[in-house]
C-alpha cells in the first residue's frame, strides 16, 4: 500500500502547525520548509479545513492553525479524509468477477492486514510526530519555543 502525495503533505501541514503551536502558519512558509509548491498545499488545505483539522485566518496577517489540539488528531483521521479508497486487491471491490470472492482466504487476510494498518495509524497523533525531541523545529526553520523562554513570554503577551 502506498499513501498519496496529498495524504503525505496533509500530514506535513498538520505537523508544521503543531510544531508552530500558538502562532499562525503561512502557506508560503510551509511550502518553503517542505520545498513544495504553494498551489499544491492550498489544494490539500481544503479537506483539512472541511473536516475540522485546520482553521484559516484571512487577511494580510492571516494564516492557518490547528482547529483542535494536535493530540486529538491521529494519522488515521487524516488518512481517512485524504485517501479515496483502500482496495488492496481486485476482490475488495464490490463488482469483482472473482468466483472465490466469498470463500477466498486472500480477501480475509488482506482485510485483517488493512485493519492492523489502521489500528497503528489510530494510535499515532500529530502531536507525537511534532515533539521537540524530533528536532522538527530546527528542521522546519521554526523557533523552538521550549528552549526560548523569551519567545514564550512574548507569545503569551500577544495572546
XYZ file of C-alpha atoms in Angstrom:
159
model
C 0.000 0.000 0.000
C 1.200 3.480 -0.789
C -0.290 6.710 0.514
C -0.793 9.562 -1.945
C 1.268 12.754 -2.004
C -1.880 14.537 -0.850
C -2.003 12.476 2.334
C 1.729 12.839 2.892
C 1.600 16.629 2.661
C -1.660 16.891 4.611
C 0.166 15.207 7.485
C 3.153 17.519 6.979
C 0.939 20.631 7.098
C -0.566 19.420 10.367
C 2.882 18.637 11.780
C 4.108 22.109 10.845
C 1.113 23.740 12.526
C 1.579 21.565 15.611
C 5.268 22.487 15.837
C 4.342 26.148 15.333
C 1.676 25.950 18.041
C 0.395 29.255 19.318
C 1.193 31.129 16.121
C -0.355 31.303 12.688
C 1.449 29.363 9.972
C 1.561 30.738 6.465
C 1.350 28.560 3.390
C 4.421 30.167 1.737
C 6.485 29.309 4.834
C 5.178 25.739 4.932
C 5.808 25.325 1.200
C 9.360 26.618 1.557
C 10.045 24.309 4.504
C 8.970 21.251 2.523
C 10.193 22.502 -0.876
C 6.772 22.068 -2.497
C 4.525 24.456 -4.412
C 2.137 26.742 -2.565
C -0.635 25.897 -5.021
C -0.314 22.203 -4.172
C -0.594 22.965 -0.452
C -3.623 25.216 -0.976
C -5.400 22.310 -2.698
C -4.594 19.990 0.196
C -5.773 22.541 2.740
C -9.421 22.339 1.676
C -10.232 18.859 3.062
C -8.287 19.661 6.237
C -10.477 22.727 6.798
C -13.697 20.906 5.833
C -13.026 18.125 8.339
C -12.129 20.442 11.202
C -8.374 19.840 11.426
C -7.297 23.321 10.300
C -8.818 26.755 10.657
C -7.898 29.678 8.442
C -7.478 33.320 9.340
C -7.895 35.629 6.376
C -6.222 38.936 5.794
C -2.792 40.398 5.433
C -1.550 38.823 8.642
C -3.609 35.671 8.166
C -2.564 32.074 8.059
C -3.596 28.646 9.237
C -3.555 26.876 12.567
C -4.845 23.667 14.065
C -8.565 23.774 14.776
C -8.181 21.329 17.655
C -5.302 20.038 19.769
C -2.673 18.022 17.895
C -3.179 15.272 20.468
C -6.743 14.868 19.152
C -5.741 14.337 15.509
C -4.484 10.882 14.545
C -2.845 9.694 11.380
C -5.921 7.540 10.799
C -8.144 10.626 10.924
C -6.071 12.285 8.211
C -5.723 9.199 6.021
C -9.457 8.566 6.203
C -10.262 12.006 4.730
C -7.425 12.302 2.203
C -7.313 8.835 0.640
C -10.009 7.802 -1.803
C -10.014 4.060 -1.313
C -8.231 1.137 0.183
C -8.759 -1.603 -2.373
C -5.631 -3.636 -1.870
C -6.773 -6.208 -4.435
C -9.476 -6.531 -7.055
C -11.552 -8.671 -4.715
C -12.040 -5.682 -2.374
C -14.304 -4.133 -4.987
C -17.997 -4.997 -4.826
C -18.182 -5.579 -8.572
C -15.342 -8.113 -8.651
C -15.696 -11.026 -11.074
C -13.658 -13.376 -8.921
C -15.520 -16.678 -8.337
C -13.765 -17.101 -4.971
C -14.833 -13.756 -3.511
C -16.965 -15.279 -0.741
C -14.594 -18.080 0.192
C -11.073 -16.845 -0.503
C -8.575 -16.502 2.300
C -6.716 -13.759 0.417
C -9.525 -11.244 0.822
C -9.907 -12.005 4.530
C -6.138 -11.820 5.113
C -5.791 -8.509 3.317
C -8.724 -7.069 5.266
C -7.063 -8.097 8.547
C -3.800 -6.505 7.389
C -5.619 -3.302 6.454
C -7.348 -3.304 9.849
C -3.972 -3.667 11.589
C -2.577 -0.802 9.485
C -5.494 1.428 10.504
C -5.089 0.421 14.145
C -1.453 1.546 14.137
C -2.365 4.844 12.451
C -5.108 5.448 15.026
C -2.503 5.174 17.778
C -0.258 7.936 16.390
C -1.207 11.564 16.995
C 0.068 14.577 15.109
C 1.387 15.840 18.455
C 3.613 12.779 18.815
C 5.140 13.498 15.403
C 5.839 17.154 16.180
C 7.617 16.796 19.502
C 10.631 18.998 20.266
C 12.658 15.805 20.663
C 12.095 15.049 16.965
C 14.182 18.137 16.046
C 11.234 19.306 13.941
C 11.570 22.971 14.914
C 15.136 23.265 13.667
C 14.482 21.227 10.526
C 11.460 23.361 9.563
C 13.137 26.649 10.458
C 10.794 27.325 13.391
C 11.853 28.728 16.757
C 11.952 26.059 19.433
C 9.649 27.655 21.988
C 10.589 25.094 24.627
C 14.159 26.404 24.721
C 13.316 30.097 24.337
C 11.589 31.474 27.442
C 11.576 34.981 25.975
C 9.708 33.781 22.880
C 7.165 32.006 25.055
C 6.649 35.126 27.186
C 6.245 37.227 24.037
C 3.681 34.764 22.665
C 1.683 34.862 25.889
C 1.777 38.660 25.931
C 0.488 38.803 22.316
C -2.437 36.468 23.086
